[in-house]
XYZ file of C-alpha atoms in Angstrom:
473
model
C -9.804 -30.688 -12.887
C -7.095 -32.625 -14.477
C -5.301 -30.190 -17.340
C -7.375 -26.404 -16.513
C -9.305 -24.377 -18.896
C -13.563 -26.027 -20.066
C -13.829 -28.221 -23.109
C -12.030 -30.933 -24.652
C -10.083 -29.491 -27.981
C -10.280 -26.743 -29.847
C -9.226 -25.350 -25.880
C -9.646 -21.299 -25.996
C -8.445 -20.029 -23.299
C -11.431 -18.679 -20.936
C -9.833 -15.230 -20.906
C -13.774 -13.816 -18.788
C -14.734 -16.651 -17.176
C -11.534 -16.998 -15.505
C -12.184 -12.848 -13.973
C -15.385 -13.903 -13.234
C -13.536 -16.913 -10.985
C -11.208 -14.517 -9.787
C -13.831 -12.203 -8.766
C -16.387 -15.246 -7.270
C -13.597 -16.747 -4.735
C -12.965 -12.840 -3.305
C -16.466 -12.530 -2.184
C -17.388 -16.258 -1.597
C -14.646 -18.128 -0.366
C -14.706 -20.175 -2.084
C -12.060 -23.106 -2.918
C -13.243 -24.725 -5.891
C -13.267 -21.505 -8.457
C -9.546 -21.079 -6.673
C -8.509 -24.457 -8.672
C -10.671 -23.822 -11.238
C -8.934 -20.839 -11.842
C -5.300 -20.618 -10.720
C -4.831 -24.665 -12.107
C -6.035 -23.081 -15.034
C -3.682 -20.364 -15.060
C -0.577 -22.401 -13.873
C -1.732 -25.173 -17.429
C -1.428 -22.099 -19.702
C 1.209 -20.329 -18.865
C 3.256 -23.682 -18.351
C 1.969 -25.224 -21.721
C 3.162 -25.141 -25.566
C -0.208 -22.235 -25.644
C 2.370 -20.066 -23.745
C 5.088 -18.603 -26.008
C 8.364 -20.033 -23.100
C 11.283 -17.627 -24.942
C 9.575 -14.696 -25.890
C 6.285 -14.292 -23.828
C 2.569 -14.020 -24.290
C 0.051 -16.578 -26.047
C -1.063 -18.084 -29.306
C -4.522 -18.256 -30.368
C -6.032 -21.837 -28.141
C -4.920 -25.569 -28.473
C -5.509 -27.927 -30.903
C -5.759 -30.844 -27.752
C -6.890 -30.537 -24.159
C -3.685 -30.064 -22.524
C -2.439 -27.143 -23.812
C 0.366 -28.259 -25.383
C 0.349 -27.394 -29.764
C -1.467 -24.469 -30.206
C -2.502 -22.671 -33.586
C 0.587 -20.277 -32.765
C -0.905 -17.113 -34.467
C -0.992 -14.117 -31.737
C -4.068 -11.942 -30.929
C -3.780 -8.928 -29.432
C -6.797 -9.406 -28.047
C -6.222 -12.901 -26.042
C -3.100 -10.834 -25.249
C -4.918 -8.513 -23.811
C -7.188 -10.490 -21.564
C -5.410 -12.968 -20.073
C -2.512 -9.296 -19.943
C -5.243 -8.201 -17.082
C -6.461 -12.411 -15.523
C -2.706 -12.929 -15.069
C -2.046 -9.672 -13.884
C -4.301 -9.896 -11.008
C -3.130 -13.262 -9.926
C -0.113 -11.425 -9.458
C -1.779 -8.981 -7.276
C -2.456 -12.568 -5.312
C 0.308 -13.142 -4.608
C 1.851 -15.892 -7.488
C 5.520 -15.890 -8.695
C 4.617 -17.564 -11.544
C 2.092 -14.795 -13.141
C 4.585 -12.192 -12.166
C 6.898 -13.799 -14.504
C 4.088 -14.414 -16.811
C 2.161 -10.027 -16.547
C 5.610 -8.869 -17.662
C 7.085 -11.351 -20.208
C 3.245 -10.574 -22.703
C 3.600 -7.173 -21.365
C 7.146 -6.812 -22.876
C 5.710 -9.082 -26.204
C 2.844 -6.849 -26.313
C 5.512 -3.541 -26.760
C 7.571 -4.932 -28.634
C 6.274 -6.910 -31.916
C 2.435 -5.094 -31.724
C 2.816 -2.045 -30.664
C 2.707 0.296 -34.347
C 4.798 3.547 -34.208
C 1.723 5.835 -33.526
C 1.234 4.735 -30.511
C -1.661 1.450 -30.796
C -0.957 -2.409 -31.334
C -1.080 -4.617 -34.430
C -3.857 -7.153 -34.386
C -1.925 -10.590 -34.723
C 1.337 -11.894 -35.096
C 0.477 -14.671 -38.131
C 1.532 -18.459 -37.389
C 3.234 -19.246 -40.841
C 6.764 -19.189 -41.951
C 8.503 -20.562 -44.190
C 5.431 -22.652 -45.616
C 5.201 -23.842 -42.570
C 2.134 -23.306 -39.235
C 4.860 -22.977 -36.395
C 8.324 -22.866 -38.242
C 8.767 -19.909 -35.800
C 8.263 -21.675 -32.345
C 9.226 -25.345 -32.527
C 12.283 -27.520 -32.206
C 13.852 -30.584 -32.211
C 16.486 -31.951 -29.943
C 18.696 -31.143 -32.339
C 18.264 -27.920 -33.064
C 18.898 -27.374 -28.696
C 22.156 -29.231 -28.963
C 23.572 -27.296 -32.094
C 22.960 -24.010 -30.818
C 23.427 -24.664 -26.692
C 26.455 -28.576 -27.150
C 25.349 -31.287 -25.751
C 25.183 -30.641 -21.733
C 22.887 -27.447 -22.023
C 21.191 -29.248 -25.317
C 20.024 -32.743 -22.690
C 19.251 -30.330 -19.627
C 17.177 -28.027 -22.089
C 15.530 -30.796 -23.975
C 14.203 -32.188 -20.939
C 12.612 -28.918 -19.035
C 11.070 -28.028 -22.128
C 9.646 -31.499 -23.204
C 11.685 -31.763 -26.012
C 11.618 -35.685 -27.772
C 12.615 -37.595 -30.256
C 9.024 -38.623 -31.630
C 7.997 -34.367 -30.875
C 5.125 -33.395 -29.820
C 4.025 -31.311 -33.194
C 5.024 -32.385 -37.036
C 7.536 -33.591 -38.854
C 9.484 -35.013 -34.877
C 9.673 -31.421 -33.706
C 8.314 -30.054 -30.246
C 6.796 -27.314 -28.574
C 8.382 -26.056 -25.933
C 6.556 -25.904 -22.446
C 7.911 -24.851 -18.220
C 6.079 -28.035 -16.614
C 7.981 -26.868 -13.350
C 10.439 -24.975 -12.405
C 13.791 -25.450 -13.815
C 16.451 -26.381 -11.037
C 19.162 -24.042 -11.574
C 17.710 -20.606 -12.527
C 20.412 -19.075 -13.369
C 21.418 -22.204 -16.029
C 17.782 -21.156 -17.067
C 18.116 -17.706 -18.058
C 21.699 -18.523 -19.856
C 20.088 -20.791 -22.190
C 16.639 -18.385 -22.234
C 18.581 -16.313 -23.562
C 20.583 -18.238 -26.234
C 18.356 -19.923 -27.612
C 16.372 -16.330 -28.205
C 18.845 -15.096 -30.382
C 18.568 -18.605 -32.421
C 15.625 -18.101 -33.382
C 15.489 -14.120 -33.695
C 18.042 -15.513 -36.713
C 14.494 -17.401 -38.046
C 11.710 -16.137 -40.114
C 9.895 -14.079 -38.572
C 5.966 -13.804 -38.483
C 3.865 -11.370 -40.853
C 2.714 -8.872 -38.656
C -1.521 -7.698 -38.535
C -0.237 -3.864 -38.839
C -4.138 -2.488 -38.306
C -4.985 -1.320 -35.513
C -8.469 -2.184 -33.968
C -10.375 0.103 -32.032
C -12.079 -2.540 -29.114
C -8.600 -4.084 -29.393
C -6.764 -1.398 -28.347
C -9.576 -0.623 -26.044
C -8.743 -4.104 -24.286
C -4.996 -4.231 -24.417
C -4.694 -0.813 -22.492
C -7.049 -2.404 -19.505
C -5.177 -5.252 -19.354
C -1.804 -2.743 -20.422
C -2.942 -0.095 -16.926
C -3.066 -3.096 -14.629
C 0.335 -4.730 -15.314
C 1.562 -1.720 -14.543
C -0.185 -1.559 -11.323
C 0.289 -4.279 -9.067
C 4.222 -4.348 -11.060
C 4.930 -0.845 -11.129
C 5.703 -0.812 -14.021
C 4.992 2.781 -15.444
C 6.583 1.812 -18.772
C 3.052 -0.490 -19.307
C 0.997 3.186 -17.299
C 2.683 5.127 -20.347
C 2.332 2.617 -23.665
C -1.453 2.189 -22.376
C -1.371 6.636 -22.384
C -0.905 6.323 -25.888
C -1.893 3.996 -27.207
C -5.494 5.792 -26.092
C -4.520 9.373 -27.369
C -3.951 7.338 -30.594
C -7.969 5.762 -30.084
C -9.306 9.205 -29.612
C -7.145 11.725 -32.057
C -7.585 8.846 -34.989
C -10.578 7.190 -34.595
C -12.709 10.048 -33.372
C -14.176 11.006 -36.426
C -16.610 14.059 -36.623
C -19.243 12.753 -33.272
C -18.384 8.966 -33.764
C -15.534 6.036 -33.735
C -14.605 4.169 -36.285
C -13.294 0.571 -35.917
C -9.504 0.150 -37.799
C -6.716 2.360 -38.486
C -3.121 1.563 -40.628
C -0.308 3.815 -40.555
C -2.405 6.387 -38.770
C -4.648 6.982 -41.420
C -8.368 6.272 -40.248
C -10.572 3.171 -42.366
C -14.462 3.750 -43.111
C -15.927 1.232 -40.424
C -17.968 1.753 -38.742
C -17.516 1.364 -34.482
C -19.571 -1.346 -33.224
C -21.154 -1.620 -29.816
C -17.747 -4.023 -28.866
C -15.260 -0.618 -29.744
C -17.183 1.647 -27.574
C -17.388 -0.549 -25.309
C -14.140 -1.678 -24.930
C -12.191 2.108 -25.969
C -14.655 3.324 -23.435
C -13.489 0.580 -20.510
C -10.225 1.545 -21.338
C -10.504 4.920 -21.665
C -11.672 4.338 -17.427
C -9.374 2.742 -16.929
C -6.832 5.661 -17.727
C -9.010 7.898 -15.463
C -8.117 5.541 -12.593
C -4.446 5.056 -13.504
C -4.046 8.908 -13.908
C -6.221 10.530 -12.533
C -6.750 13.087 -14.815
C -10.762 13.650 -15.300
C -10.630 14.198 -19.330
C -10.620 10.764 -20.127
C -13.421 9.227 -17.550
C -15.424 12.538 -19.552
C -13.758 11.084 -22.986
C -15.338 7.629 -22.053
C -18.895 8.627 -21.336
C -18.814 10.619 -24.237
C -18.452 6.383 -26.006
C -21.089 5.933 -23.794
C -23.182 9.002 -23.827
C -23.021 7.772 -28.395
C -23.623 4.157 -27.845
C -26.530 3.678 -25.659
C -28.061 6.372 -28.203
C -27.233 4.830 -30.941
C -27.102 0.843 -29.559
C -29.931 0.354 -27.426
C -32.246 -2.565 -27.825
C -36.311 -1.371 -26.585
C -35.639 -4.355 -24.332
C -32.362 -3.293 -21.751
C -30.347 -5.180 -23.999
C -27.669 -3.870 -26.165
C -27.368 -4.420 -30.306
C -23.880 -4.501 -32.493
C -24.404 -2.215 -34.436
C -25.617 1.118 -34.967
C -29.365 2.176 -34.833
C -27.917 4.551 -38.621
C -25.443 1.890 -39.533
C -25.723 -0.606 -42.744
C -29.374 -2.137 -42.718
C -28.866 -5.959 -43.072
C -31.937 -8.466 -43.157
C -30.898 -8.583 -39.329
C -30.008 -6.076 -36.760
C -26.815 -7.931 -34.795
C -27.208 -9.018 -32.124
C -24.894 -11.710 -29.898
C -24.680 -12.124 -25.805
C -22.435 -14.277 -25.877
C -18.280 -14.264 -25.268
C -16.564 -16.248 -27.429
C -12.633 -15.494 -28.429
C -13.735 -12.218 -26.843
C -16.336 -10.727 -25.076
C -19.409 -9.665 -26.562
C -20.159 -5.544 -26.580
C -22.887 -6.794 -24.273
C -20.752 -7.952 -22.023
C -18.516 -5.286 -22.426
C -20.725 -2.479 -22.178
C -22.025 -3.721 -19.253
C -18.845 -4.032 -17.488
C -18.131 0.497 -18.640
C -21.695 1.270 -18.252
C -21.126 -0.362 -14.021
C -17.389 0.891 -13.807
C -18.929 4.816 -15.053
C -21.927 4.725 -12.660
C -18.742 3.821 -9.672
C -16.541 6.342 -10.985
C -19.154 9.107 -11.243
C -22.256 8.547 -8.850
C -24.008 8.561 -12.205
C -27.698 6.105 -11.505
C -28.998 6.246 -15.776
C -25.300 4.365 -15.927
C -25.734 1.411 -12.950
C -29.613 1.108 -13.418
C -28.407 0.839 -17.582
C -26.061 -1.773 -16.912
C -28.245 -3.592 -14.154
C -30.734 -3.795 -17.089
C -28.789 -4.847 -20.122
C -27.454 -8.020 -17.397
C -31.149 -9.304 -17.211
C -31.260 -9.442 -20.651
C -28.826 -12.634 -20.836
C -29.837 -13.794 -17.159
C -31.183 -16.913 -19.566
C -28.048 -17.657 -21.437
C -26.574 -17.265 -17.480
C -27.710 -19.931 -17.007
C -28.261 -21.875 -19.839
C -24.623 -21.789 -20.923
C -22.181 -19.993 -18.611
C -19.081 -20.279 -19.989
C -20.121 -17.927 -22.377
C -21.070 -14.985 -19.604
C -17.900 -14.638 -17.840
C -17.152 -11.411 -18.278
C -21.861 -10.190 -17.262
C -21.188 -13.040 -14.888
C -18.402 -10.834 -13.551
C -20.339 -7.731 -13.617
C -22.702 -9.553 -11.699
C -20.324 -10.179 -8.866
C -18.752 -7.306 -8.826
C -22.285 -4.977 -8.698
C -22.922 -7.271 -6.069
C -20.120 -5.592 -4.101
C -20.726 -2.611 -5.577
C -18.740 -2.707 -6.448
C -16.476 -1.126 -4.317
C -14.523 1.953 -4.647
C -10.692 2.489 -3.673
C -9.173 6.369 -3.465
C -6.127 6.068 -2.465
C -4.589 10.079 -1.173
C -0.783 9.773 -1.816
C 0.922 12.653 0.683
C 2.925 15.323 -0.663
C 5.476 15.109 2.014
C 8.476 12.544 1.303
C 8.707 11.724 4.349
C 4.892 9.320 3.767
C 5.991 7.507 0.206
C 6.602 4.749 2.220
C 2.684 4.709 3.442
C 1.419 5.936 0.440
C 2.380 3.733 -1.512
C 1.945 0.967 1.091
C -1.604 1.567 0.644
C -1.483 1.762 -2.869
C -0.203 -1.909 -3.475
C -3.032 -2.814 -0.881
C -5.607 -1.396 -2.877
C -4.791 -2.572 -6.175
C -4.130 -6.220 -4.961
C -8.608 -5.946 -5.158
C -9.550 -7.561 -7.787
C -12.502 -5.643 -9.699
C -12.981 -2.621 -7.672
C -12.782 0.448 -8.922
C -9.910 2.206 -8.256
C -8.055 5.420 -7.990
C -4.784 6.960 -6.708
C -4.161 10.364 -6.850
C -2.391 12.896 -5.106
C -3.534 15.306 -2.531
C -2.511 18.691 -5.282
C -4.265 16.699 -7.788
C -7.734 15.722 -7.263
C -9.914 16.536 -9.318
C -13.645 17.521 -8.408
C -14.376 16.984 -12.165
C -14.235 13.176 -9.973
C -16.939 12.673 -8.587
C -15.345 9.774 -6.777
C -12.263 12.233 -5.704
C -14.907 14.762 -4.118
C -14.704 15.029 -0.463
C -11.519 13.305 -0.083
C -8.217 14.339 1.979
C -5.633 13.508 4.352
C -5.658 12.038 7.141
C -3.752 14.092 9.928
C -1.823 14.955 6.363
C -0.792 11.319 6.174
C -2.012 9.495 2.682
C -5.520 7.786 3.895
C -7.741 5.303 1.679
C -10.518 5.612 2.028
C -13.186 2.647 0.864
C -16.699 3.724 -0.587
C -19.550 1.658 -1.861
C -22.346 3.512 -3.827
C -20.030 6.652 -3.262
C -20.855 6.333 0.261
C -17.510 5.185 2.371
C -16.207 3.845 5.204
C -13.731 5.410 7.720
C -10.522 6.522 5.949
C -7.723 3.782 6.434
C -3.997 4.321 7.181
C -3.236 1.067 7.204
C -2.744 -1.094 4.707
C -3.728 -3.475 7.637
C -6.840 -2.698 7.838
C -8.494 -2.378 3.760
C -10.096 -5.791 4.129
C -10.090 -8.604 2.282
C -14.018 -9.145 1.966
């Protein structure tokens, strides 16, 4: 309630728990969930853990107030937070709109690889010191901006004489919106150009399948709520790279670099997160090939990772034999393979009507009951999956008319559908309805106009032709 987030220090972004809180708030109207969610999102976005000049989030905060981060930037953190902030955009937050766009732009600009994937991380150190690329002193601000703008920026960005970091330097915080927006835009551009002259952090160029799957999902969500085709295009390129390069002889490989796949076999989180990314692409493109690829990944995972009690092991049944076969259901800095599998299975079931995948997701969820009761902070995605399955999950199909005169209605229906967190949502032109995606079967226009179908378990209500008729619950 005071600082946002959970625990003291070090303080990691609770991305998976925040996703659960968003769904719980939507289902129950809980004001407590809303305060926890939005207070944490704002605290992280305004603190030093967020790069106020270049966008994107550092790995974690070393203090309880999100002031000083460990400056390494990880792909998975930015993927998970991108989706959470995009959901906040859909809820109407102006702050989240800027954070979402800047984070997506950072990922494309600094983590994108030539082959279409995304690099694993940026290092914390430059010039032999952690954070040297990111921190400032009042004197450095004055050198770049001049005395008047330098003093204004120091006050705005909490850059003090004593410093908030090491050796009198400060991280940049933006604890309140600037009263002179145009001035802030100009100052920010000047500081960014000056920072670009510093030694840049080194980049770990390996492409990790699971983390790229998470980023595909994040970019799809950002592209939807911001209506930004460049994010959707980038997500599709990454998906093609994963299928073209990481899918080898009917199995998924974990890493590649410079377009060359490595030997390590994919683990459970790779199969689950890549499947989840492909399912996001299936919804964004209405292309059944992404759905089929996701189904193939899930079939392999069900064959080689399933545990006798309904849960999943983290390694395949034909992987290297260890003393104990790993099995950790808890979310930590990134989601567990188990919680990611539950999520992907439930989404696949919603798009296809597959009772087998739905029941498998429910059985896997039952295996983490004790974890959810004892340590819910480490079961965020499992809780989110439970919330989603209580709601159905909600399945939304927007069928767009080809008639240009109907564009505004179609856009409004799509925007209303994308604003629903946790929904499985496909937006498709009438001429592109593909029966290979079962959720689309039997959907069509209403009296020649665009229409929105609200369904649960493949059973739909009367189609909507007025966005105001879409219930928030």
